[in-house]
mmCIF file of C-alpha atoms in Angstrom:
data_model
loop_
_atom_site.group_PDB
_atom_site.id
_atom_site.type_symbol
_atom_site.label_atom_id
_atom_site.label_comp_id
_atom_site.label_asym_id
_atom_site.label_seq_id
_atom_site.Cartn_x
_atom_site.Cartn_y
_atom_site.Cartn_z
ATOM 1 C CA MET A 1 63.766 55.930 -158.796
ATOM 2 C CA THR A 2 62.984 52.142 -158.424
ATOM 3 C CA SER A 3 60.763 50.967 -155.647
ATOM 4 C CA GLN A 4 63.642 48.888 -154.273
ATOM 5 C CA LEU A 5 65.962 51.854 -154.067
ATOM 6 C CA LEU A 6 63.223 54.006 -152.405
ATOM 7 C CA LYS A 7 62.770 51.268 -149.833
ATOM 8 C CA GLN A 8 66.501 51.098 -149.139
ATOM 9 C CA LEU A 9 66.681 54.983 -148.798
ATOM 10 C CA CYS A 10 63.781 55.008 -146.377
ATOM 11 C CA GLU A 11 65.589 52.503 -144.201
ATOM 12 C CA LEU A 12 68.530 54.946 -143.845
ATOM 13 C CA ASP A 13 68.266 57.011 -140.640
ATOM 14 C CA ILE A 14 69.400 60.580 -140.132
ATOM 15 C CA PHE A 15 72.463 59.637 -138.227
ATOM 16 C CA THR A 16 73.618 57.577 -141.171
ATOM 17 C CA LEU A 17 73.381 60.569 -143.389
ATOM 18 C CA MET A 18 75.402 62.544 -140.896
ATOM 19 C CA VAL A 19 78.149 59.983 -141.204
ATOM 20 C CA PHE A 20 78.137 60.420 -144.991
ATOM 21 C CA LYS A 21 78.503 64.140 -144.558
ATOM 22 C CA ASN A 22 81.224 64.025 -142.009
ATOM 23 C CA ILE A 23 83.268 61.608 -143.972
ATOM 24 C CA TYR A 24 82.894 63.689 -147.119
ATOM 25 C CA GLU A 25 84.026 66.820 -145.273
ATOM 26 C CA THR A 26 86.956 65.180 -143.291
ATOM 27 C CA SER A 27 88.107 62.389 -145.647
ATOM 28 C CA HIS A 28 88.539 60.076 -142.719
ATOM 29 C CA ALA A 29 86.348 57.664 -140.961
ATOM 30 C CA ASN A 30 88.001 58.053 -137.537
ATOM 31 C CA CYS A 31 87.528 61.799 -137.776
ATOM 32 C CA ALA A 32 83.876 61.365 -138.453
ATOM 33 C CA ALA A 33 83.626 59.074 -135.461
ATOM 34 C CA ARG A 34 85.297 61.732 -133.239
ATOM 35 C CA GLU A 35 83.108 64.459 -134.502
ATOM 36 C CA LEU A 36 79.850 62.545 -134.025
ATOM 37 C CA ALA A 37 81.126 61.099 -130.594
ATOM 38 C CA VAL A 38 80.548 57.512 -131.604
ATOM 39 C CA SER A 39 82.871 54.513 -132.049
ATOM 40 C CA ALA A 40 84.758 53.710 -135.298
ATOM 41 C CA PRO A 41 82.860 50.439 -135.788
ATOM 42 C CA LYS A 42 79.494 52.287 -135.823
ATOM 43 C CA VAL A 43 80.725 54.537 -138.577
ATOM 44 C CA SER A 44 81.836 51.499 -140.401
ATOM 45 C CA ARG A 45 78.557 50.000 -140.115
ATOM 46 C CA CYS A 46 76.726 53.244 -141.418
ATOM 47 C CA LEU A 47 79.192 53.579 -144.371
ATOM 48 C CA ALA A 48 78.228 49.760 -145.236
ATOM 49 C CA ALA A 49 74.441 50.756 -145.130
ATOM 50 C CA LEU A 50 75.236 53.784 -147.287
ATOM 51 C CA ARG A 51 77.032 51.716 -149.866
ATOM 52 C CA LEU A 52 74.117 49.132 -149.887
ATOM 53 C CA ALA A 53 71.482 51.732 -150.269
ATOM 54 C CA PHE A 54 73.061 53.691 -153.029
ATOM 55 C CA ASP A 55 74.756 50.476 -154.683
ATOM 56 C CA ASP A 56 77.921 52.443 -154.870
ATOM 57 C CA GLU A 57 81.250 52.629 -153.064
ATOM 58 C CA LEU A 58 80.777 56.211 -152.388
ATOM 59 C CA PHE A 59 84.274 56.653 -150.876
ATOM 60 C CA TYR A 60 87.611 54.935 -151.936
ATOM 61 C CA ARG A 61 91.055 54.930 -150.281
ATOM 62 C CA ARG A 62 93.791 57.140 -151.868
ATOM 63 C CA GLN A 63 96.865 58.392 -150.081
ATOM 64 C CA GLN A 64 95.493 57.489 -146.671
ATOM 65 C CA GLN A 65 92.166 59.366 -147.211
ATOM 66 C CA LEU A 66 88.670 58.516 -148.254
ATOM 67 C CA LYS A 67 87.850 60.097 -151.417
ATOM 68 C CA PRO A 68 84.223 60.569 -152.809
ATOM 69 C CA THR A 69 83.109 58.803 -155.964
ATOM 70 C CA PRO A 70 81.141 60.849 -158.686
ATOM 71 C CA LEU A 71 77.888 59.730 -157.151
ATOM 72 C CA ALA A 72 78.985 60.835 -153.640
ATOM 73 C CA GLU A 73 79.848 64.166 -155.204
ATOM 74 C CA ASN A 74 76.368 64.576 -156.391
ATOM 75 C CA LEU A 75 74.751 63.335 -153.297
ATOM 76 C CA TYR A 76 76.765 65.718 -150.900
ATOM 77 C CA LEU A 77 74.532 68.862 -151.374
ATOM 78 C CA PRO A 78 71.176 67.054 -151.350
ATOM 79 C CA VAL A 79 72.248 65.338 -148.119
ATOM 80 C CA CYS A 80 73.357 68.715 -146.456
ATOM 81 C CA ASP A 81 69.974 70.252 -147.511
ATOM 82 C CA PHE A 82 68.261 67.364 -145.812
ATOM 83 C CA ILE A 83 70.216 67.434 -142.646
ATOM 84 C CA HIS A 84 69.661 71.191 -142.461
ATOM 85 C CA SER A 85 65.920 70.787 -142.940
ATOM 86 C CA VAL A 86 65.971 68.247 -140.056
ATOM 87 C CA HIS A 87 67.837 70.641 -137.798
ATOM 88 C CA ARG A 88 65.228 73.504 -138.504
ATOM 89 C CA LEU A 89 62.417 71.052 -137.620
ATOM 90 C CA GLU A 90 64.199 70.263 -134.362
ATOM 91 C CA GLN A 91 64.478 73.918 -133.803
ATOM 92 C CA GLN A 92 60.743 74.672 -134.388
ATOM 93 C CA VAL A 93 59.838 71.788 -132.124
ATOM 94 C CA HIS A 94 62.181 73.008 -129.445
ATOM 95 C CA GLN A 95 60.898 76.594 -129.859
ATOM 96 C CA SER A 96 57.259 75.584 -129.433
ATOM 97 C CA ARG A 97 58.096 73.765 -126.123
ATOM 98 C CA LEU A 98 59.814 76.758 -124.611
ATOM 99 C CA PRO A 99 57.918 78.412 -121.798
ATOM 100 C CA SER A 100 56.643 81.844 -122.645
ATOM 101 C CA SER A 101 55.417 84.634 -120.559
ATOM 102 C CA ASP A 102 52.627 85.401 -123.012
ATOM 103 C CA ILE A 103 50.736 82.257 -122.248
ATOM 104 C CA CYS A 104 48.294 81.891 -119.294
ATOM 105 C CA ILE A 105 49.533 79.371 -116.618
ATOM 106 C CA HIS A 106 46.621 77.376 -115.131
ATOM 107 C CA ILE A 107 47.053 76.600 -111.312
ATOM 108 C CA ALA A 108 44.743 74.631 -109.040
ATOM 109 C CA VAL A 109 45.091 75.994 -105.440
ATOM 110 C CA ALA A 110 44.058 74.501 -102.123
ATOM 111 C CA HIS A 111 41.901 76.263 -99.643
ATOM 112 C CA GLY A 112 43.689 78.734 -97.543
ATOM 113 C CA LEU A 113 46.000 80.021 -100.267
ATOM 114 C CA LEU A 114 43.655 80.775 -103.161
ATOM 115 C CA SER A 115 42.587 84.340 -102.427
ATOM 116 C CA SER A 116 45.872 85.590 -100.971
ATOM 117 C CA LEU A 117 47.769 84.165 -103.884
ATOM 118 C CA ALA A 118 45.505 85.750 -106.332
ATOM 119 C CA ILE A 119 45.962 89.090 -104.771
ATOM 120 C CA LYS A 120 49.783 88.904 -105.407
ATOM 121 C CA LEU A 121 49.857 87.276 -108.799
ATOM 122 C CA GLY A 122 47.168 89.727 -109.867
ATOM 123 C CA ARG A 123 49.176 92.897 -109.387
ATOM 124 C CA GLU A 124 50.061 94.567 -112.602
ATOM 125 C CA ASN A 125 53.828 94.547 -112.000
ATOM 126 C CA ALA A 126 53.550 90.965 -111.288
ATOM 127 C CA GLN A 127 51.623 90.040 -114.565
ATOM 128 C CA GLN A 128 54.088 92.377 -116.646
ATOM 129 C CA GLN A 129 57.217 90.477 -115.284
ATOM 130 C CA TRP A 130 55.949 86.963 -114.842
ATOM 131 C CA GLY A 131 52.911 86.529 -117.193
ATOM 132 C CA GLN A 132 49.381 85.699 -116.584
ATOM 133 C CA PHE A 133 48.272 83.211 -114.108
ATOM 134 C CA ARG A 134 44.641 81.786 -113.820
ATOM 135 C CA LEU A 135 43.910 80.086 -110.335
ATOM 136 C CA TYR A 136 41.113 77.526 -109.685
ATOM 137 C CA PRO A 137 40.157 75.737 -106.336
ATOM 138 C CA TRP A 138 41.819 72.503 -105.906
ATOM 139 C CA GLN A 139 39.328 69.690 -106.314
ATOM 140 C CA GLU A 140 39.302 65.833 -106.307
ATOM 141 C CA ASP A 141 40.053 65.610 -110.085
ATOM 142 C CA SER A 142 42.818 68.312 -110.146
ATOM 143 C CA ALA A 143 45.677 65.909 -110.122
ATOM 144 C CA GLU A 144 44.117 64.200 -113.092
ATOM 145 C CA LYS A 145 43.692 67.326 -114.918
ATOM 146 C CA ILE A 146 47.555 68.363 -114.313
ATOM 147 C CA HIS A 147 48.391 64.822 -115.638
ATOM 148 C CA GLN A 148 46.195 65.429 -118.763
ATOM 149 C CA GLY A 149 47.553 68.988 -119.326
ATOM 150 C CA GLN A 150 44.315 70.707 -118.594
ATOM 151 C CA LEU A 151 46.112 72.239 -115.672
ATOM 152 C CA ASP A 152 49.852 73.193 -115.466
ATOM 153 C CA LEU A 153 50.461 72.726 -111.873
ATOM 154 C CA GLY A 154 48.695 72.582 -108.401
ATOM 155 C CA ILE A 155 48.992 73.235 -104.702
ATOM 156 C CA SER A 156 47.405 70.587 -102.708
ATOM 157 C CA LEU A 157 46.741 69.976 -99.001
ATOM 158 C CA GLU A 158 46.918 66.225 -99.457
ATOM 159 C CA PRO A 159 49.524 64.695 -101.970
ATOM 160 C CA PRO A 160 47.800 62.794 -104.646
ATOM 161 C CA GLU A 161 48.480 59.084 -104.632
ATOM 162 C CA GLN A 162 47.902 58.569 -108.274
ATOM 163 C CA TRP A 163 49.352 59.844 -111.627
ATOM 164 C CA GLU A 164 52.945 60.247 -112.574
ATOM 165 C CA LEU A 165 53.340 63.570 -111.105
ATOM 166 C CA ILE A 166 56.392 65.365 -109.245
ATOM 167 C CA LEU A 167 55.594 66.292 -105.609
ATOM 168 C CA SER A 168 57.413 68.956 -103.652
ATOM 169 C CA SER A 169 56.614 69.776 -99.961
ATOM 170 C CA LEU A 170 55.881 73.424 -99.487
ATOM 171 C CA GLY A 171 55.698 73.160 -95.681
ATOM 172 C CA GLN A 172 53.106 73.794 -93.087
ATOM 173 C CA THR A 173 50.910 76.787 -92.444
ATOM 174 C CA MET A 174 52.811 78.641 -89.625
ATOM 175 C CA GLY A 175 49.964 79.769 -87.341
ATOM 176 C CA VAL A 176 46.393 80.087 -86.963
ATOM 177 C CA CYS A 177 43.926 82.985 -86.890
ATOM 178 C CA LEU A 178 40.473 83.180 -85.231
ATOM 179 C CA ALA A 179 37.558 85.031 -86.940
ATOM 180 C CA CYS A 180 34.179 85.683 -85.464
ATOM 181 C CA ARG A 181 31.838 88.724 -85.243
ATOM 182 C CA GLU A 182 33.457 91.880 -83.887
ATOM 183 C CA ASP A 183 30.814 92.023 -81.195
ATOM 184 C CA HIS A 184 30.991 88.335 -80.420
ATOM 185 C CA PRO A 185 30.901 87.539 -76.664
ATOM 186 C CA LEU A 186 34.241 85.909 -76.844
ATOM 187 C CA TRP A 187 35.751 89.329 -77.198
ATOM 188 C CA GLN A 188 34.016 90.555 -74.053
ATOM 189 C CA SER A 189 35.570 88.022 -71.850
ATOM 190 C CA THR A 190 39.265 88.239 -73.143
ATOM 191 C CA SER A 191 41.431 89.843 -75.864
ATOM 192 C CA THR A 192 43.536 86.685 -76.170
ATOM 193 C CA PRO A 193 41.321 83.672 -76.408
ATOM 194 C CA THR A 194 42.488 80.344 -75.517
ATOM 195 C CA LEU A 195 41.290 77.053 -76.871
ATOM 196 C CA GLU A 196 39.423 76.557 -73.671
ATOM 197 C CA ASP A 197 37.629 79.876 -74.143
ATOM 198 C CA ILE A 198 36.760 79.152 -77.743
ATOM 199 C CA SER A 199 35.403 75.629 -77.179
ATOM 200 C CA PRO A 200 31.909 76.461 -76.021
ATOM 201 C CA TYR A 201 31.000 78.206 -79.190
ATOM 202 C CA SER A 202 29.814 76.552 -82.395
ATOM 203 C CA PHE A 203 32.228 76.333 -85.359
ATOM 204 C CA VAL A 204 31.684 77.018 -89.023
ATOM 205 C CA HIS A 205 34.002 75.846 -91.902
ATOM 206 C CA MET A 206 33.616 75.394 -95.600
ATOM 207 C CA GLY A 207 33.130 71.778 -96.563
ATOM 208 C CA ILE A 208 36.756 70.653 -97.023
ATOM 209 C CA LYS A 209 39.573 69.715 -94.765
ATOM 210 C CA SER A 210 40.088 72.420 -92.151
ATOM 211 C CA PHE A 211 41.090 73.326 -88.561
ATOM 212 C CA ASN A 212 38.039 72.258 -87.021
ATOM 213 C CA GLU A 213 38.783 68.580 -86.682
ATOM 214 C CA ARG A 214 41.925 69.646 -84.712
ATOM 215 C CA MET A 215 39.708 71.665 -82.398
ATOM 216 C CA GLU A 216 37.325 68.523 -82.021
ATOM 217 C CA LEU A 217 40.449 66.287 -81.060
ATOM 218 C CA PHE A 218 41.625 69.050 -78.732
ATOM 219 C CA CYS A 219 38.107 69.004 -76.903
ATOM 220 C CA GLN A 220 38.138 65.099 -76.884
ATOM 221 C CA GLN A 221 41.655 65.112 -75.188
ATOM 222 C CA GLN A 222 40.560 67.711 -72.621
ATOM 223 C CA ALA A 223 37.182 66.048 -71.903
ATOM 224 C CA ILE A 224 35.565 69.364 -73.002
ATOM 225 C CA PRO A 225 31.857 69.136 -74.558
ATOM 226 C CA LEU A 226 32.400 68.999 -78.241
ATOM 227 C CA PRO A 227 31.251 72.172 -79.998
ATOM 228 C CA GLN A 228 28.586 71.992 -82.903
ATOM 229 C CA VAL A 229 30.336 72.194 -86.223
ATOM 230 C CA HIS A 230 28.664 73.495 -89.328
ATOM 231 C CA ALA A 231 29.813 72.867 -92.813
ATOM 232 C CA VAL A 232 29.098 75.549 -95.606
ATOM 233 C CA HIS A 233 29.668 75.522 -99.270
ATOM 234 C CA ASP A 234 31.252 78.899 -100.055
ATOM 235 C CA ARG A 235 32.842 82.052 -98.578
ATOM 236 C CA GLU A 236 29.575 84.140 -98.801
ATOM 237 C CA GLU A 237 27.701 81.424 -96.725
ATOM 238 C CA TRP A 238 30.570 81.166 -94.374
ATOM 239 C CA TYR A 239 30.520 85.029 -93.859
ATOM 240 C CA ALA A 240 26.695 84.918 -93.259
ATOM 241 C CA HIS A 241 27.116 82.100 -90.672
ATOM 242 C CA LEU A 242 29.622 84.140 -88.674
ATOM 243 C CA LEU A 243 27.365 87.235 -88.617
ATOM 244 C CA THR A 244 23.979 85.456 -87.832
ATOM 245 C CA MET A 245 24.826 82.367 -85.987
ATOM 246 C CA GLY A 246 27.361 83.479 -83.530
ATOM 247 C CA SER A 247 29.998 80.984 -84.666
ATOM 248 C CA VAL A 248 33.674 81.168 -84.781
ATOM 249 C CA ALA A 249 36.129 79.902 -87.440
ATOM 250 C CA PHE A 250 39.743 79.131 -87.838
ATOM 251 C CA ILE A 251 41.606 80.607 -90.874
ATOM 252 C CA THR A 252 45.145 80.688 -92.111
ATOM 253 C CA PRO A 253 47.308 83.832 -91.647
ATOM 254 C CA SER A 254 47.296 84.289 -95.541
ATOM 255 C CA GLU A 255 43.595 84.639 -95.545
ATOM 256 C CA MET A 256 43.701 87.285 -92.661
ATOM 257 C CA ALA A 257 43.929 90.351 -94.941
ATOM 258 C CA LEU A 258 41.075 89.263 -97.118
ATOM 259 C CA ILE A 259 38.648 88.550 -94.057
ATOM 260 C CA GLU A 260 39.622 91.774 -92.253
ATOM 261 C CA GLY A 261 37.985 93.614 -95.248
ATOM 262 C CA MET A 262 34.619 92.008 -94.473
ATOM 263 C CA PRO A 263 32.486 94.319 -92.367
ATOM 264 C CA GLY A 264 31.263 93.093 -89.051
ATOM 265 C CA LEU A 265 34.119 90.647 -88.453
ATOM 266 C CA ARG A 266 37.221 90.693 -86.269
ATOM 267 C CA VAL A 267 40.135 88.541 -86.938
ATOM 268 C CA GLN A 268 43.142 87.913 -84.612
ATOM 269 C CA HIS A 269 46.094 85.584 -84.660
ATOM 270 C CA LEU A 270 45.714 82.722 -82.100
ATOM 271 C CA PRO A 271 48.476 82.861 -79.367
ATOM 272 C CA GLU A 272 51.426 80.492 -80.133
ATOM 273 C CA THR A 273 50.707 78.493 -76.919
ATOM 274 C CA GLU A 274 47.137 77.721 -78.357
ATOM 275 C CA VAL A 275 48.594 76.870 -81.749
ATOM 276 C CA ALA A 276 50.994 74.515 -79.971
ATOM 277 C CA LYS A 277 47.951 72.847 -78.367
ATOM 278 C CA LEU A 278 46.338 72.224 -81.623
ATOM 279 C CA GLN A 279 49.592 70.866 -83.073
ATOM 280 C CA ARG A 280 49.689 68.334 -80.257
ATOM 281 C CA ALA A 281 46.200 67.191 -81.181
ATOM 282 C CA PHE A 282 46.924 67.146 -84.923
ATOM 283 C CA SER A 283 49.448 68.598 -87.302
ATOM 284 C CA LEU A 284 48.680 71.739 -89.135
ATOM 285 C CA PRO A 285 47.783 71.832 -92.732
ATOM 286 C CA SER A 286 50.875 70.966 -95.004
ATOM 287 C CA TYR A 287 50.827 72.104 -98.673
ATOM 288 C CA THR A 288 52.438 70.181 -101.516
ATOM 289 C CA LEU A 289 53.416 71.659 -104.964
ATOM 290 C CA VAL A 290 52.116 69.035 -107.741
ATOM 291 C CA GLU A 291 53.734 69.385 -111.152
ATOM 292 C CA LYS A 292 54.387 67.572 -114.403
ATOM 293 C CA ALA A 293 58.006 66.361 -115.321
ATOM 294 C CA PRO A 294 60.162 69.442 -116.413
ATOM 295 C CA GLU A 295 60.133 68.657 -120.098
ATOM 296 C CA TYR A 296 56.285 68.812 -120.081
ATOM 297 C CA ARG A 297 55.946 72.202 -118.266
ATOM 298 C CA ARG A 298 54.695 75.273 -120.114
ATOM 299 C CA TYR A 299 56.131 77.810 -117.552
ATOM 300 C CA SER A 300 59.686 78.733 -117.140
ATOM 301 C CA GLU A 301 62.032 78.115 -114.338
ATOM 302 C CA PRO A 302 61.968 81.823 -113.172
ATOM 303 C CA GLN A 303 58.245 81.695 -113.106
ATOM 304 C CA ARG A 304 58.461 78.812 -110.808
ATOM 305 C CA LYS A 305 60.919 80.262 -108.626
ATOM 306 C CA GLN A 306 58.830 83.423 -108.239
ATOM 307 C CA LEU A 307 55.724 81.334 -107.378
ATOM 308 C CA LEU A 308 57.644 79.331 -104.765
ATOM 309 C CA GLN A 309 58.787 82.616 -103.212
ATOM 310 C CA LEU A 310 55.215 83.995 -102.946
ATOM 311 C CA LEU A 311 54.182 80.581 -101.463
ATOM 312 C CA THR A 312 56.940 80.683 -98.926
ATOM 313 C CA GLN A 313 55.780 84.227 -97.807
ATOM 314 C CA GLU A 314 52.038 83.110 -97.647
ATOM 315 C CA LEU A 315 52.928 80.238 -95.434
ATOM 316 C CA SER A 316 54.706 82.523 -92.865
ATOM 317 C CA PRO A 317 52.905 83.397 -89.640
ATOM 318 C CA HIS A 318 52.315 87.127 -90.525
ATOM 319 C CA ALA A 319 52.245 87.119 -94.528
ATOM 320 C CA LYS A 320 51.089 90.471 -95.952
#
């Protein structure tokens, strides 16, 4: 093969070879255009490119049909083999991009949902049906990691302002729970504490966006002396602070089952009237689903729907 012929063949695209195959099989350029869903002039341009590359007429008119030349007869099978190989390559790429229940899906989850979501996704029947999920706490670089493919998706309290990601609102936390020591003086004075009852006691929260700022705003609006607020770094320190420092804390309803298992603590839903007071001071946390474009996702649509269903349950006031 001469270098000039090789150069001309390399300039042919796959579609042009498909035109050759369709003309050979149908004996009509118009039929090839219909089969390939393109215009007749485009087929004519492809045929001209083929004739130039092979330096042969390839097809000649006889009895209102296009008949192949001897060279076209010899080219037909190699062209078919090449197109078939391309189709197989396309199938392999498509199969490699299909979501699989065998892979582990990596999710960054905002505070308030991580533990409760792990309990539900960790159940054996859930793993058998939907695959394995690995959960991480949402951090400042989580959106970047989703964009780069290090994480598959995320659940954030604040929509990321950067990166080309798809954001879907999951809604607000519906309800607030109060946690403190089971023998805390608060329970001695009332079984249904109001914000006014709670305000004299110090607050503790993990060093992230929490309900405490809402309590501070409420106290400012009501001219109540501000409680002392302590920030801790993890759940174990938070637990120790509640037991030893006489503090109180707000948690989401989805965390309630987890906290109830901690000895020495009492957890109770805040009355709706008190939640409404907090909402007037500041809106409750709102969660956002953070994802890549559909063509870059490793999880299937059924897996996504199942996750959204679990999240909807967790955001309800009395999620179990």
